[in-house]
């Protein structure tokens, strides 16, 4: 018996001893397992070009896609408003999933309710669920706003949110003037970034365009402020705080729309804050008067940004700006729109990032990377790698569309380091597996699920993306701004140096290169 | 030390009743009436806990429950390692349940094992409009081509499938025929069916009955000679290796485990289970259906057991042995004796650190009752418990065998109620799920996830008990809980009393 009270062995070690290993070997006969030689043969076959061709010929099956569904993005955006409770109309299991998913990434509570529709609602519609649900949520959780979105169940049966909310108010579920913005967020269209877009647009439309016909539309009176939209972002906590710091440094009046940087980073001090921080409802309404709106992620705001532009604002979008050039563009845009000078402090921060790149570039230059993730994140990381002299060989985005593909290819074509690099829209991580076997790279950048690719292909994984479940606290550090660029650079460098050490640490064999200075 | 231990039973009962009344005040009248039936204070001697259960959750209250898909794909079917499980419908369901339940298995993932892969039909609008059957047929072909060593395929329906009128059974039959009788199992576990995960378990059990037991014998049928000591482990999902630390005890006492349902399980094991002499059932809630079916159809008896904590383990080993001859009965005694020194050492080390500590639980399946004995073995007391998706037979078992007089019972508790209960009762530990974990930790209350073992485990068996004890100790006695309040601020209202 290996177990003892002095040194308790858990799953990491317990099963490695002879007792368990013999037990598991004996279990095999009941499994009627495949011939090990055949398993080996197929395993090797999955690494071949022939397999890759069949794999890329898939038309219907998705295996390990790197995307989630719309309502997740809607919930993410909604909690970015002051005192706002996301309310997802449809089956209740979905909400359990969104809450778990967000909590596993942020290591934070995630509050959201469901209208708990079941078979009878599938037949008769979910109006009663909406009426009861809004009343209960309002009384129990005392929100300042309830932001409604939908699961695919409610979308398939065609529930009409606008009419349902109106009826609920007539029935007294919530006061007539209580804010209940809504967005239809079918899971079978787009991905979580689409849901973010729809929910945010729904909220802005509510405040700016007359609260579903119950109030006058706002008349825009332009002021000098700038609105910022972060988009769906696993690093929202660090990133939005960094953006706020930069805006304060530049003395720019601003509103962050859907600012969930506080609610996903509350202190442990004896109090559970179901709501914390967030864009105030007043600010959300007044955002219509801003001079311009900047989206940090184009593909998270494909509907919201045109909606804002229609209201007369200048709009600018970025693609998850990471690194020097992208941050330069962002800072210049801020200065241009606001008319404010760029303070010396930012020039110094920029200089520090240049300094760091210069110090370390020899280790990154010419290295090949595979990247996957949301469309904007992929673009931002690829652009940064190019300016580091690295090659983003495979850039894959399951929720990337044709326009993303074209824009990515243009980016790759624009740099000598992008030659031979390829963007893959709509593909999944099983495709990526084939790419990594047939066209190997030095490093892989992606979310937690990339660890399966790392295990199978031996490509070292640098965790940048969403979700990251198996490493803690990284969402608290920014990837944006010059400081964020430095953080990304360090993440990449740490992995590069770790790999060099791993390859040179065999005593008496390779350790002549096991240098203490690199 | 928490308040509960310093009060008499009468006082505790009165306090808990008052607490329920107080919590109900927040609701609109109609909701208060409904929720009142799910909350109670257990009275010793009663045959159940006096709460309603397994009825619809109320909209808008923040129920912690999941859905039928979660019960089928996430719980029952997902762990079967040599089959491909398709999350059939939009991308989300499969994505959120991808690899998160820690159903351990041994196999070459992506080649002959598929548990931690996310297979989905990723429905698009056109699939909703025109139906998804053709797409499903193509998916089955693609799986056959790219994953040729799969031993079977299940189709786990998401909400839209049942709403758009797809005929996944017809597709399954046609493709099974085309592939020479391959096992292809359509499962009607759409998330809107039923009131919780529970119906998904039942539907998944029925799918095993209809699409595996009732099918002609397939090639993958194991060829082993039966013995009088063959048993099947039913309802252990091998979370963190639970089924393994259970199996080892059964084999040490002389039994032979011919199947695991479903953690680290395989299609061949499911098919062979009717050869068992006894089905031993851990998670009654999720797999009593198939156990009853095998009893009726094949005459296989089943017995419930509990492998949490040494008291219940010993009781269960003897109970299981009772179905067999003296050789096995002696084997059970031998196993109990073998592990007694480990048990003594674990209790000697951890009980002094945990004695008198109070626990509130809110979990699914069997755990709201099954883990109580393990806590008691460490001198701890469970002062509140409830089931996410239990039925009345769960509450009967709880009342008759587990909880003490005055225990607060909460069925399908929601965020609001659970927070208020914990705030008032100030337990030393809360055991619940990921959605609850950070809420209570923010409040300064030590917490362990009791679905996933908080990424630790196994907790089953004697080996697991040592880990359980270690984990509860490290949760409760972590120095961080004494630091939640800044020294220049007054003591926290929720927790510091207990932590000092």
Coordinates of N, CA and C in Angstrom, one line a residue, chain A residues 99-174:
Chain A
X99 N -21.9 30.2 -16.4 CA -21.4 30.6 -15.1 C -20.1 29.8 -14.7
X100 N -20.2 28.5 -14.9 CA -19.1 27.6 -14.6 C -17.9 28.0 -15.5
X101 N -18.1 28.3 -16.8 CA -17.1 28.6 -17.7 C -16.3 29.8 -17.3
X102 N -17.1 30.9 -17.0 CA -16.5 32.2 -16.6 C -15.8 32.0 -15.3
X103 N -16.4 31.3 -14.3 CA -15.7 31.1 -13.0 C -14.4 30.3 -13.1
X104 N -14.4 29.4 -14.0 CA -13.2 28.6 -14.1 C -12.0 29.4 -14.7
X105 N -12.4 30.3 -15.5 CA -11.3 31.2 -16.1 C -10.9 32.3 -15.1
X106 N -11.8 33.0 -14.6 CA -11.5 34.2 -13.8 C -11.2 33.8 -12.3
X107 N -11.6 32.6 -11.9 CA -11.6 32.2 -10.5 C -12.4 33.3 -9.7
X108 N -13.5 33.6 -10.2 CA -14.4 34.6 -9.6 C -15.8 34.1 -9.6
X109 N -16.7 34.6 -8.8 CA -18.1 34.3 -8.9 C -18.7 34.8 -10.3
X110 N -19.7 34.2 -10.8 CA -20.3 34.7 -12.0 C -21.8 34.6 -11.8
X111 N -22.5 35.7 -11.8 CA -23.9 35.7 -11.5 C -24.7 35.9 -12.7
X112 N -25.8 35.1 -12.9 CA -26.6 35.1 -14.0 C -27.8 34.2 -13.8
X113 N -28.9 34.6 -14.3 CA -30.1 33.8 -14.1 C -30.7 33.3 -15.4
X114 N -31.6 32.3 -15.2 CA -32.2 31.7 -16.4 C -33.7 31.8 -16.2
X115 N -34.5 31.7 -17.3 CA -35.9 31.7 -17.2 C -36.4 30.2 -17.1
X116 N -35.5 29.3 -17.1 CA -35.8 27.9 -16.8 C -36.9 27.3 -17.6
X117 N -36.8 27.4 -18.9 CA -37.9 26.9 -19.8 C -37.8 25.4 -19.9
X118 N -38.9 24.7 -19.9 CA -38.9 23.2 -20.0 C -39.9 22.9 -21.1
X119 N -40.3 21.6 -21.1 CA -41.2 21.1 -22.3 C -42.4 22.0 -22.5
X120 N -43.1 22.3 -21.5 CA -44.3 23.1 -21.7 C -44.1 24.4 -22.3
X121 N -42.9 25.0 -21.9 CA -42.6 26.3 -22.6 C -42.2 26.1 -24.0
X122 N -41.6 24.9 -24.3 CA -41.3 24.6 -25.7 C -42.6 24.6 -26.6
X123 N -43.6 24.1 -26.0 CA -44.9 24.1 -26.7 C -45.6 25.4 -26.7
X124 N -45.7 26.0 -25.6 CA -46.6 27.2 -25.5 C -45.8 28.5 -25.5
X125 N -44.5 28.4 -25.6 CA -43.7 29.7 -25.5 C -43.3 30.0 -24.1
X126 N -42.3 30.8 -23.9 CA -41.8 31.1 -22.6 C -42.3 32.4 -22.0
X127 N -43.4 32.9 -22.4 CA -43.9 34.2 -21.8 C -44.0 34.1 -20.3
X128 N -44.7 33.1 -19.8 CA -44.8 33.0 -18.3 C -43.5 32.9 -17.6
X129 N -42.6 32.2 -18.2 CA -41.2 32.1 -17.6 C -40.6 33.5 -17.5
X130 N -40.8 34.3 -18.5 CA -40.3 35.6 -18.5 C -41.0 36.5 -17.4
X131 N -42.3 36.4 -17.4 CA -43.0 37.2 -16.4 C -42.6 36.8 -15.0
X132 N -42.6 35.6 -14.7 CA -42.2 35.1 -13.3 C -40.7 35.4 -13.1
X133 N -39.9 35.1 -14.1 CA -38.5 35.2 -13.9 C -38.1 36.6 -13.6
X134 N -38.6 37.6 -14.4 CA -38.2 39.0 -14.1 C -38.6 39.4 -12.7
X135 N -39.8 39.0 -12.3 CA -40.3 39.4 -11.0 C -39.4 38.8 -9.9
X136 N -39.1 37.6 -10.0 CA -38.2 36.9 -9.0 C -36.8 37.5 -9.0
X137 N -36.2 37.7 -10.1 CA -34.9 38.3 -10.2 C -34.8 39.7 -9.6
X138 N -35.8 40.4 -9.9 CA -35.9 41.8 -9.5 C -36.0 41.9 -7.9
X139 N -36.8 41.0 -7.4 CA -37.0 41.0 -5.9 C -35.8 40.4 -5.2
X140 N -35.3 39.4 -5.7 CA -34.2 38.7 -5.0 C -32.9 39.4 -5.1
X141 N -32.5 39.8 -6.2 CA -31.1 40.3 -6.5 C -31.0 41.8 -6.6
X142 N -32.1 42.5 -6.5 CA -32.1 43.9 -6.5 C -31.2 44.6 -7.5
X143 N -31.3 44.1 -8.8 CA -30.4 44.7 -9.8 C -30.8 46.1 -10.2
X144 N -29.9 46.9 -10.8 CA -30.3 48.2 -11.4 C -30.8 48.0 -12.8
X145 N -30.4 46.9 -13.4 CA -30.8 46.6 -14.8 C -30.8 45.1 -14.9
X146 N -31.7 44.6 -15.8 CA -31.7 43.2 -16.1 C -31.5 43.1 -17.6
X147 N -30.4 42.5 -18.1 CA -30.1 42.4 -19.5 C -30.4 41.0 -20.0
X148 N -31.4 41.0 -20.9 CA -31.9 39.7 -21.4 C -31.3 39.2 -22.7
X149 N -30.9 38.0 -22.7 CA -30.5 37.4 -24.0 C -31.1 36.0 -24.1
X150 N -30.8 35.2 -25.1 CA -31.6 34.0 -25.3 C -30.7 32.8 -25.6
X151 N -31.2 31.6 -25.2 CA -30.5 30.4 -25.6 C -31.1 29.9 -26.9
X152 N -30.5 28.9 -27.5 CA -31.0 28.4 -28.8 C -32.4 27.9 -28.7
X153 N -32.8 27.4 -27.6 CA -34.2 26.8 -27.4 C -35.2 27.9 -27.7
X154 N -35.0 29.1 -27.0 CA -36.0 30.2 -27.2 C -36.0 30.7 -28.6
X155 N -34.8 30.6 -29.2 CA -34.7 31.1 -30.6 C -35.4 30.2 -31.6
X156 N -35.2 28.9 -31.3 CA -35.9 27.9 -32.3 C -37.4 28.1 -32.2
X157 N -37.9 28.2 -31.0 CA -39.4 28.4 -30.9 C -39.9 29.8 -31.2
X158 N -38.9 30.7 -31.4 CA -39.3 32.0 -31.9 C -39.9 33.0 -30.8
X159 N -39.5 32.9 -29.6 CA -39.9 33.8 -28.6 C -39.5 35.3 -28.9
X160 N -40.5 36.2 -28.7 CA -40.2 37.6 -29.1 C -39.9 38.4 -27.8
X161 N -38.7 38.6 -27.6 CA -38.2 39.3 -26.3 C -38.9 40.6 -26.1
X162 N -38.9 41.4 -27.2 CA -39.5 42.8 -27.1 C -40.9 42.7 -26.5
X163 N -41.7 41.9 -27.1 CA -43.1 41.7 -26.7 C -43.2 41.1 -25.3
X164 N -42.4 40.1 -25.0 CA -42.4 39.5 -23.7 C -42.1 40.4 -22.6
X165 N -41.1 41.2 -22.8 CA -40.6 42.2 -21.8 C -41.7 43.2 -21.5
X166 N -42.3 43.7 -22.6 CA -43.4 44.6 -22.5 C -44.5 44.1 -21.7
X167 N -44.9 42.8 -22.0 CA -46.0 42.2 -21.3 C -45.7 42.0 -19.8
X168 N -44.4 41.6 -19.6 CA -44.0 41.4 -18.2 C -44.1 42.7 -17.4
X169 N -43.7 43.8 -18.0 CA -43.9 45.1 -17.3 C -45.3 45.4 -17.1
X170 N -46.2 45.1 -18.1 CA -47.6 45.4 -17.9 C -48.2 44.6 -16.7
X171 N -47.6 43.4 -16.6 CA -48.0 42.5 -15.5 C -47.4 42.8 -14.2
X172 N -46.5 43.8 -14.2 CA -45.9 44.3 -12.9 C -44.7 43.5 -12.4
X173 N -44.1 42.7 -13.3 CA -42.9 42.0 -12.9 C -41.8 42.9 -12.4
X174 N -41.6 44.0 -13.2 CA -40.6 45.0 -12.8 C -41.3 46.3 -13.1

